[in-house]
Amino acid sequence: MNTTCVIGLQWGDEGKGKIVDLLSADKDFVVRCQGGANAGHTVVVKGNKSVLHLIPSGILHKKTKCVIANGVVLDPKQLFLEIDELKKKFGINVTDRLFISTRAHVVMPYHKLLDAMSEQKSDTKIGTTGRGIGPCYADKYSRKGIRVADLFNKKHFEALVAENLKEKNMLLQHLYGHTPLEADEIIREYQDYAKRLKPFVCETVNFLNEAVTAGKAVLIEGAQGSLLNIDLGTYPFVTSSHSDATGISAGCGIAFKKINNIIGILKAYATRVGEGPFPTELKLEIGEKLRANGEEFGSTTGRPRRCGWLDLVATKYTANFNGIDSIVITKLDVLDDFDEIKVCLAYEYEGKILREFPADIDVLMNCVPVYETLKGWRQKTGDCLKFEDLPLKAQEYVEFIQYNMKTSISMVSVGKDRERTIILEN
Ligand code: GDP
Ligand code: IMO
Ligand code: MG
């Protein structure tokens, strides 16, 4: 069995896209199994940048097949923008290489509107990406959702849109003071999408399981980060799906016993976009320096990312529930010009030391990180090809993480490009 998963251990944007692209070179399939166009995965090949939101990052390897599985919420408009951009920018053709599950739920115009309205009008802002993710998953779980398969049954689709609009238009008009949406317009727009989607749509569960059993190499591309997980993350400041390894089987139908390698991606410091607790956040000079060095601006929304030191209380927690086999450290080079680097090993709250990641949002908002301070290396790491090429203090930083996480480090990324990666173990 050869099924590898790449999972973000923090609040997303750990550099999953780069690592997925790198690992995809010898993969038969790369699969997205949850989330939607809220994801923004950056791949840089020979200085050429591409940001993928729905299409798996393996698409840049011409022999790799990519699957958007049942657990994804699919926005067809965004999908076609991405398909067109891949063609224009990279000459990549997705025909015969992209497979979309009949069971994936479809993001509708009212999902995006309700996402935006709820953010504007509610007292607790999540700081969502505005891609309609929460409302679409809410419909899925209240069994009102529209799936890809439904787009191809015109009568049924029309009935679903009409039924949904009864409720959504009530909310839009009476709660948010917005003009109601017209069923006919939506139906026309989505029937056009259906025509264009048709060649990509298929049953993905059997073929993925059969591929795994036949020894094909399958890579599952995590989206978001484990701390944004609906069940185990910093609720309610989370996304609406299982953005960690626990959601993989449900999200793509590959039996969980067939998944044999889980790689946790850990950025050498911490970032978060949107609202919610972030104990190690640095609001002043150091935070700004991390943002500038790391070019920490959202790949999907362009928002400045909040930045702070690495929080090992949080990442030990996420490593545990993901059951990771190894860690990839990314963006080590961003720390190249710091005199001192801090790592959080515990929190202090009301005079008590906490070593567990708390569920209580107030505790997380108000706890004070307990740091260990390490010396910086003040040397460039971007050209290092081997671990031994790294400055001694940078090697010690990596070893410190390995020791505290009690998990081996399999790669260290020192730049955006595919090539700027130190491989420690396969
Ligand atoms: P993802 O959502 O986890 O795929 O991460 P994003 O693509 O949203 O954000 C990661 C950002 O860091 C992107 O701009 C990448 O090009 C960049 N990046 C990835 N790895 C490295 C690295 O090792 N060093 C530097 N300097 N940038 C990196
Ligand atoms: P990738 O895959 C970082 C965050 C949003 C917001 C919260 C809920 O690029 O790592 P949503 O639109 O999902 O309802 O927003 O989750 N969020 C992400 N943050 N990276 C992501 O994806 C994210 N996807 C969602 O900023 O705080
Ligand atoms: Mg991202």
Coordinates of C-alpha atoms and ligand atoms in Angstrom, one line a residue:
M1 CA 0.0 0.0 0.0
N2 CA 1.3 3.4 -0.9
T3 CA -1.0 6.1 0.4
T4 CA 0.6 9.3 1.7
C5 CA -1.2 12.2 3.3
V6 CA 0.1 15.7 3.7
I7 CA -1.6 17.5 6.6
G8 CA -1.1 21.0 8.0
L9 CA -0.4 21.0 11.7
Q10 CA -1.2 24.6 12.4
W11 CA -3.8 27.1 11.1
G12 CA -3.2 26.5 7.4
D13 CA -0.8 28.0 4.9
E14 CA 2.1 25.8 6.2
G15 CA 3.4 25.3 2.7
K16 CA 1.3 22.2 1.9
G17 CA 1.1 23.1 -1.8
K18 CA 4.8 23.2 -2.3
I19 CA 5.3 19.9 -0.5
V20 CA 2.4 18.2 -2.4
D21 CA 3.9 19.4 -5.7
L22 CA 7.3 18.0 -4.7
L23 CA 5.9 14.7 -3.6
S24 CA 3.6 14.4 -6.7
A25 CA 6.4 13.7 -9.1
D26 CA 6.1 9.9 -8.6
K27 CA 2.4 9.7 -7.6
D28 CA -0.3 8.2 -9.8
F29 CA -3.1 10.2 -8.0
V30 CA -3.3 13.3 -5.9
V31 CA -6.6 13.8 -4.1
R32 CA -8.4 16.6 -2.4
C33 CA -10.9 15.3 0.1
Q34 CA -12.3 18.2 2.0
G35 CA -12.7 22.0 2.1
G36 CA -13.2 24.0 -1.1
A37 CA -11.9 27.2 -2.7
N38 CA -11.1 28.5 0.8
A39 CA -7.8 26.8 0.3
G40 CA -4.9 28.6 -1.4
H41 CA -2.0 26.3 -2.2
T42 CA 1.0 28.0 -3.8
V43 CA 3.4 26.1 -6.1
V44 CA 6.5 27.7 -7.6
V45 CA 8.3 26.0 -10.4
K46 CA 11.4 27.8 -11.8
G47 CA 10.1 31.1 -10.4
N48 CA 6.6 30.6 -12.0
K49 CA 4.0 30.9 -9.3
S50 CA 0.6 29.3 -9.4
V51 CA -2.1 29.3 -6.6
L52 CA -4.5 26.4 -6.6
H53 CA -7.8 26.5 -4.7
L54 CA -9.7 23.4 -5.8
I55 CA -7.5 21.5 -8.2
P56 CA -4.9 19.3 -6.4
S57 CA -1.4 20.7 -6.5
G58 CA -0.2 17.5 -8.2
I59 CA -1.7 18.8 -11.5
L60 CA 1.6 20.4 -12.6
H61 CA 3.1 17.0 -13.1
K62 CA 1.8 15.9 -16.5
K63 CA 1.4 12.2 -15.7
T64 CA -0.3 12.7 -12.3
K65 CA -4.1 12.2 -12.2
C66 CA -6.0 14.5 -9.8
V67 CA -9.2 13.8 -7.9
I68 CA -11.7 16.2 -6.3
A69 CA -13.4 13.7 -4.0
N70 CA -16.7 13.5 -2.3
G71 CA -15.8 15.5 0.8
V72 CA -14.9 18.7 -1.1
V73 CA -17.4 21.5 -1.6
L74 CA -17.1 22.4 -5.3
D75 CA -17.5 25.9 -6.6
P76 CA -17.8 25.3 -10.4
K77 CA -17.1 29.0 -11.3
Q78 CA -13.9 28.9 -9.3
L79 CA -12.9 25.5 -10.8
F80 CA -13.2 26.8 -14.4
L81 CA -11.2 29.9 -13.6
E82 CA -8.5 27.6 -12.3
I83 CA -8.6 25.3 -15.3
D84 CA -8.3 28.3 -17.7
E85 CA -5.4 29.8 -15.7
L86 CA -3.5 26.5 -15.7
K87 CA -3.9 26.3 -19.5
K88 CA -2.9 30.0 -20.0
K89 CA 0.0 30.2 -17.6
F90 CA 1.5 26.7 -17.7
G91 CA 0.1 25.1 -20.8
I92 CA -1.4 22.5 -18.6
N93 CA -4.4 20.6 -19.9
V94 CA -6.6 18.9 -17.3
T95 CA -8.6 16.7 -19.8
D96 CA -8.3 13.0 -18.9
R97 CA -6.4 13.9 -15.7
L98 CA -9.1 15.5 -13.5
F99 CA -11.8 13.4 -11.9
I100 CA -14.6 15.0 -9.9
S101 CA -16.8 12.9 -7.6
T102 CA -20.5 12.7 -8.3
R103 CA -21.0 13.0 -4.5
A104 CA -19.1 16.3 -3.9
H105 CA -21.5 19.1 -2.8
V106 CA -21.8 22.2 -4.9
V107 CA -21.3 25.7 -3.7
M108 CA -24.3 27.8 -4.8
P109 CA -24.5 31.6 -5.2
Y110 CA -26.6 31.8 -2.0
H111 CA -23.9 30.1 0.0
K112 CA -21.4 32.8 -0.9
L113 CA -23.9 35.5 -0.2
L114 CA -25.0 34.1 3.2
D115 CA -21.3 33.7 4.1
A116 CA -20.6 37.3 3.4
M117 CA -23.9 38.5 5.0
S118 CA -23.3 36.5 8.2
E119 CA -19.8 37.9 8.5
Q120 CA -21.0 41.5 8.0
K121 CA -23.9 41.3 10.3
S122 CA -23.0 38.9 13.1
D123 CA -21.4 39.8 16.4
T124 CA -18.9 37.0 16.2
K125 CA -16.9 37.3 13.0
I126 CA -14.9 34.3 12.0
G127 CA -13.0 36.1 9.3
T128 CA -14.0 33.5 6.7
T129 CA -12.6 33.5 3.2
G130 CA -16.1 34.4 1.9
R131 CA -16.1 31.3 -0.4
G132 CA -19.4 30.0 0.9
I133 CA -17.8 27.1 2.7
G134 CA -19.7 27.2 6.0
P135 CA -23.2 27.6 4.5
C136 CA -22.5 24.8 1.9
Y137 CA -21.4 22.4 4.6
A138 CA -24.3 23.4 6.8
D139 CA -26.7 22.5 4.0
K140 CA -24.9 19.2 3.5
Y141 CA -25.4 18.3 7.1
S142 CA -29.0 19.4 7.2
R143 CA -29.5 17.3 4.1
K144 CA -30.5 20.1 1.9
G145 CA -27.3 20.2 -0.1
I146 CA -27.0 19.9 -3.9
R147 CA -24.4 17.4 -5.1
V148 CA -22.6 17.2 -8.4
A149 CA -24.8 14.2 -9.4
D150 CA -27.9 16.4 -8.9
L151 CA -26.8 18.8 -11.6
F152 CA -27.4 16.1 -14.2
N153 CA -31.0 15.4 -13.3
K154 CA -32.6 18.6 -14.5
K155 CA -36.0 18.1 -12.8
H156 CA -34.6 17.1 -9.5
F157 CA -32.0 20.0 -9.7
E158 CA -34.8 22.5 -10.3
A159 CA -36.8 21.2 -7.4
L160 CA -33.8 21.4 -5.1
V161 CA -33.0 25.0 -6.1
A162 CA -36.6 26.0 -5.6
E163 CA -36.8 24.3 -2.2
N164 CA -33.5 25.9 -1.1
L165 CA -34.4 29.3 -2.3
K166 CA -37.6 29.3 -0.2
E167 CA -35.5 29.3 2.9
K168 CA -32.4 31.3 1.7
N169 CA -34.5 34.1 0.3
M170 CA -36.3 34.5 3.6
L171 CA -32.9 34.9 5.3
L172 CA -31.6 37.1 2.6
Q173 CA -34.6 39.4 2.6
H174 CA -35.8 39.5 6.1
L175 CA -32.6 38.9 8.1
Y176 CA -30.1 40.6 5.9
G177 CA -32.2 43.1 3.9
H178 CA -30.9 41.7 0.6
T179 CA -32.8 41.3 -2.7
P180 CA -34.1 37.8 -3.2
L181 CA -32.3 35.5 -5.7
E182 CA -34.1 34.2 -8.9
A183 CA -34.3 30.5 -9.4
D184 CA -34.3 30.7 -13.2
E185 CA -31.0 32.6 -13.2
I186 CA -29.3 30.1 -10.9
I187 CA -30.6 27.1 -12.8
R188 CA -29.4 28.5 -16.2
E189 CA -25.9 29.3 -14.8
Y190 CA -25.5 25.8 -13.2
Q191 CA -26.9 24.0 -16.2
D192 CA -24.1 25.6 -18.2
Y193 CA -21.6 24.5 -15.6
A194 CA -23.0 21.0 -15.7
K195 CA -22.2 20.7 -19.4
R196 CA -18.7 21.8 -18.9
L197 CA -18.3 19.6 -15.8
K198 CA -19.6 16.4 -17.4
P199 CA -16.4 15.0 -18.9
F200 CA -14.7 15.2 -15.4
V201 CA -17.5 13.7 -13.3
C202 CA -17.3 10.0 -12.2
E203 CA -17.6 7.7 -9.3
T204 CA -14.3 8.1 -7.5
V205 CA -14.6 5.7 -4.5
N206 CA -14.2 2.3 -6.2
F207 CA -11.5 3.5 -8.6
L208 CA -9.4 5.1 -5.8
N209 CA -9.7 2.0 -3.6
E210 CA -8.8 -0.3 -6.5
A211 CA -5.9 1.9 -7.4
V212 CA -4.6 1.7 -3.8
T213 CA -5.0 -2.1 -3.7
A214 CA -3.3 -2.4 -7.1
G215 CA -0.2 -0.7 -5.6
K216 CA -0.7 2.7 -7.2
A217 CA 0.9 5.7 -5.4
V218 CA -1.8 7.9 -4.0
L219 CA -1.2 11.3 -2.3
I220 CA -3.9 13.0 -0.2
E221 CA -3.6 16.7 -0.2
G222 CA -4.7 18.2 3.1
A223 CA -6.3 21.6 3.0
Q224 CA -6.5 24.2 5.8
G225 CA -4.8 23.2 9.0
S226 CA -5.6 20.9 11.9
L227 CA -6.3 23.8 14.3
L228 CA -9.1 24.9 11.9
N229 CA -10.7 21.5 12.2
I230 CA -14.4 21.7 13.0
D231 CA -14.2 19.1 15.8
L232 CA -10.7 19.5 17.3
G233 CA -9.7 23.0 16.3
T234 CA -10.2 26.4 18.0
Y235 CA -14.0 26.3 17.7
P236 CA -15.9 28.4 16.6
F237 CA -12.9 30.0 14.9
V238 CA -12.5 27.1 12.5
T239 CA -13.5 26.1 9.1
S240 CA -16.5 23.8 8.6
S241 CA -14.8 20.5 7.7
H242 CA -12.3 17.9 9.0
S243 CA -9.2 19.6 7.9
D244 CA -6.9 16.9 9.3
A245 CA -6.2 13.2 8.9
T246 CA -9.3 12.1 10.7
G247 CA -11.4 13.3 7.8
I248 CA -9.6 11.5 5.0
S249 CA -11.6 8.3 4.8
A250 CA -14.9 10.1 5.0
G251 CA -13.7 12.7 2.5
C252 CA -12.6 10.4 -0.3
G253 CA -13.9 6.9 0.6
I254 CA -10.4 5.3 0.8
A255 CA -10.7 2.8 3.6
F256 CA -8.7 4.1 6.6
K257 CA -6.7 0.9 6.9
K258 CA -5.3 1.6 3.5
I259 CA -3.7 4.9 4.5
N260 CA -0.1 4.2 5.6
N261 CA 1.9 7.4 5.7
I262 CA 0.9 10.7 7.3
I263 CA 3.2 13.7 6.9
G264 CA 2.6 16.7 9.1
I265 CA 3.6 20.1 7.7
L266 CA 4.9 22.5 10.2
K267 CA 5.9 26.0 9.4
A268 CA 9.1 27.1 11.4
Y269 CA 6.9 29.8 13.1
A270 CA 3.2 30.3 13.3
T271 CA 0.6 32.2 11.2
R272 CA -3.2 32.5 11.2
V273 CA -5.6 34.4 8.9
G274 CA -9.0 35.5 10.2
E275 CA -10.2 35.8 13.7
G276 CA -9.6 33.5 16.7
P277 CA -7.2 32.8 19.5
F278 CA -3.5 32.7 18.7
P279 CA -1.4 32.5 21.9
T280 CA 2.0 33.2 20.3
E281 CA 0.9 36.0 18.1
L282 CA 3.4 38.9 17.8
K283 CA 1.6 42.2 17.0
L284 CA 4.6 44.5 16.9
E285 CA 8.0 44.6 15.2
I286 CA 8.9 40.9 15.3
G287 CA 5.5 39.9 13.9
E288 CA 5.8 42.4 11.1
K289 CA 9.3 41.2 10.3
L290 CA 8.0 37.6 10.1
R291 CA 5.2 38.8 7.8
A292 CA 7.7 40.7 5.6
N293 CA 10.3 37.9 5.4
G294 CA 7.8 35.2 4.9
E295 CA 5.5 37.2 2.5
E296 CA 2.7 36.3 4.8
F297 CA -0.4 37.5 2.9
G298 CA -3.4 35.2 2.2
S299 CA -3.1 33.2 -1.0
T300 CA -6.9 33.3 -1.3
T301 CA -7.9 36.7 0.0
G302 CA -4.7 38.6 0.1
R303 CA -5.3 39.5 3.8
P304 CA -2.2 40.0 5.9
R305 CA -1.6 36.9 8.0
R306 CA -1.1 37.2 11.7
C307 CA 2.4 36.0 12.7
G308 CA 4.0 34.6 15.8
W309 CA 6.5 32.1 17.2
L310 CA 6.2 28.4 16.8
D311 CA 3.7 26.9 19.3
L312 CA 4.6 23.4 20.2
V313 CA 1.8 23.0 22.7
A314 CA -0.6 23.4 19.8
T315 CA 1.4 21.3 17.3
K316 CA 2.0 18.4 19.8
Y317 CA -1.8 18.3 20.2
T318 CA -2.4 18.2 16.4
A319 CA 0.4 15.7 15.8
N320 CA -1.3 13.4 18.3
F321 CA -4.7 13.3 16.7
N322 CA -3.3 13.1 13.2
G323 CA -1.0 10.2 14.1
I324 CA 1.8 11.7 12.0
D325 CA 4.7 9.5 10.8
S326 CA 7.1 12.4 10.1
I327 CA 7.3 16.1 10.0
V328 CA 8.3 18.5 7.2
I329 CA 9.5 21.8 8.4
T330 CA 8.8 24.7 6.0
K331 CA 10.0 28.3 5.7
L332 CA 13.1 27.8 7.8
D333 CA 14.8 30.5 5.7
V334 CA 12.3 33.1 7.0
L335 CA 14.1 32.9 10.3
D336 CA 17.5 33.5 8.7
D337 CA 18.0 37.0 10.1
F338 CA 16.8 36.8 13.7
D339 CA 19.2 37.1 16.7
E340 CA 16.9 35.1 18.8
I341 CA 14.1 32.6 18.0
K342 CA 11.5 31.7 20.6
V343 CA 9.4 28.5 20.8
C344 CA 6.4 28.1 23.0
L345 CA 6.5 25.0 25.3
A346 CA 3.7 25.7 27.7
Y347 CA 1.1 28.3 28.5
E348 CA 0.6 30.2 31.8
Y349 CA -3.0 31.0 32.8
E350 CA -4.1 32.5 36.1
G351 CA -0.8 31.4 37.7
K352 CA -1.0 27.8 36.5
I353 CA 1.2 26.2 33.8
L354 CA -0.8 24.5 31.1
R355 CA 0.9 21.9 28.9
E356 CA -2.3 20.7 27.1
F357 CA -4.0 22.7 24.4
P358 CA -7.2 24.1 26.0
A359 CA -10.6 23.9 24.5
D360 CA -11.8 27.0 26.3
I361 CA -11.5 30.0 23.9
D362 CA -11.2 32.5 26.8
V363 CA -8.2 30.5 28.2
L364 CA -6.6 30.4 24.8
M365 CA -7.2 34.1 24.3
N366 CA -5.7 35.1 27.6
C367 CA -3.0 32.6 28.3
V368 CA 0.6 33.7 28.2
P369 CA 3.1 31.6 26.2
V370 CA 6.1 30.1 28.2
Y371 CA 9.0 30.3 25.8
E372 CA 12.4 28.7 25.4
T373 CA 14.7 31.1 23.6
L374 CA 17.2 29.7 21.0
K375 CA 20.0 31.6 19.3
G376 CA 19.4 32.6 15.7
W377 CA 21.9 31.7 13.0
R378 CA 22.0 35.0 11.0
Q379 CA 23.1 33.3 7.8
K380 CA 21.2 32.5 4.6
T381 CA 19.9 28.9 4.3
G382 CA 18.2 29.1 0.9
D383 CA 21.0 27.5 -1.0
C384 CA 21.6 24.6 1.5
L385 CA 21.1 21.3 -0.2
K386 CA 21.9 19.0 2.7
F387 CA 21.2 19.1 6.4
E388 CA 24.9 19.4 7.1
D389 CA 25.0 22.6 4.9
L390 CA 22.7 24.4 7.3
P391 CA 24.3 26.7 9.9
L392 CA 24.8 24.9 13.2
K393 CA 22.2 26.9 15.0
A394 CA 19.7 26.2 12.2
Q395 CA 20.5 22.4 12.6
E396 CA 19.9 22.8 16.3
Y397 CA 16.6 24.5 15.8
V398 CA 15.4 21.6 13.6
E399 CA 16.7 19.1 16.2
F400 CA 15.0 21.0 18.9
I401 CA 11.6 20.6 17.1
Q402 CA 12.3 17.0 16.4
Y403 CA 13.1 16.3 20.1
N404 CA 10.1 18.1 21.4
M405 CA 7.7 16.7 18.8
K406 CA 9.1 13.2 19.4
T407 CA 8.8 12.6 15.6
S408 CA 11.4 12.5 12.9
I409 CA 11.8 15.4 10.5
S410 CA 11.7 14.1 6.9
M411 CA 12.3 17.3 5.0
V412 CA 13.3 20.9 5.6
S413 CA 12.1 23.5 3.1
V414 CA 14.3 26.6 2.7
G415 CA 12.6 28.4 -0.2
K416 CA 9.5 28.6 -2.4
D417 CA 10.9 26.7 -5.3
R418 CA 10.7 22.9 -5.6
E419 CA 14.5 22.6 -5.5
R420 CA 14.9 24.5 -2.2
T421 CA 14.2 21.4 -0.1
I422 CA 16.5 19.4 2.1
I423 CA 15.4 15.7 2.1
L424 CA 16.4 13.9 5.3
E425 CA 14.6 10.6 4.8
N426 CA 12.2 9.1 2.3
Ligands
GDP1 P1 -0.5 26.1 1.8 O1 -1.9 26.7 1.9 O2 -0.2 25.3 3.0 O3 -0.3 25.4 0.6 O4 0.5 27.4 1.9 P2 0.3 28.7 1.1 O5 0.7 28.5 -0.3 O6 -1.0 29.4 1.3 O7 1.4 29.6 1.8 C1 2.7 29.3 1.9 C2 3.6 30.4 1.2 O8 5.0 30.2 1.6 C3 3.5 30.4 -0.3 O9 3.7 31.7 -0.7 C4 4.8 29.5 -0.7 O10 5.3 29.9 -2.0 C5 5.7 29.9 0.4 N1 6.7 28.9 0.8 C6 6.5 27.5 0.9 N2 7.6 27.0 1.4 C7 8.5 27.9 1.6 C8 9.8 28.0 2.2 O11 10.4 27.0 2.6 N3 10.4 29.2 2.2 C9 9.8 30.4 1.8 N4 10.5 31.5 2.0 N5 8.6 30.4 1.3 C10 7.9 29.2 1.2
IMO2 P1 -5.0 26.5 3.1 O1 -5.5 25.2 2.5 C1 -5.6 29.5 6.2 C2 -9.6 30.1 7.7 C3 -10.2 31.5 7.4 C4 -11.1 31.6 8.6 C5 -11.6 30.2 8.9 C6 -13.0 29.9 8.3 O2 -4.6 27.5 2.1 O3 -4.1 26.3 4.2 P2 -13.8 29.5 5.8 O4 -13.8 30.3 4.6 O5 -13.2 28.2 5.7 O6 -15.2 29.3 6.4 O7 -13.0 30.3 6.9 O8 -10.7 29.4 8.3 N1 -9.1 29.4 6.5 C7 -7.8 29.3 6.2 N2 -6.7 29.8 6.7 N3 -5.4 28.7 5.1 C8 -6.5 28.1 4.6 O9 -6.4 27.1 3.7 C9 -7.8 28.4 5.1 N4 -9.1 28.0 4.8 C10 -9.8 28.6 5.7 O10 -9.3 32.5 7.3 O11 -10.3 32.0 9.7
MG3 MG -2.8 28.6 1.8

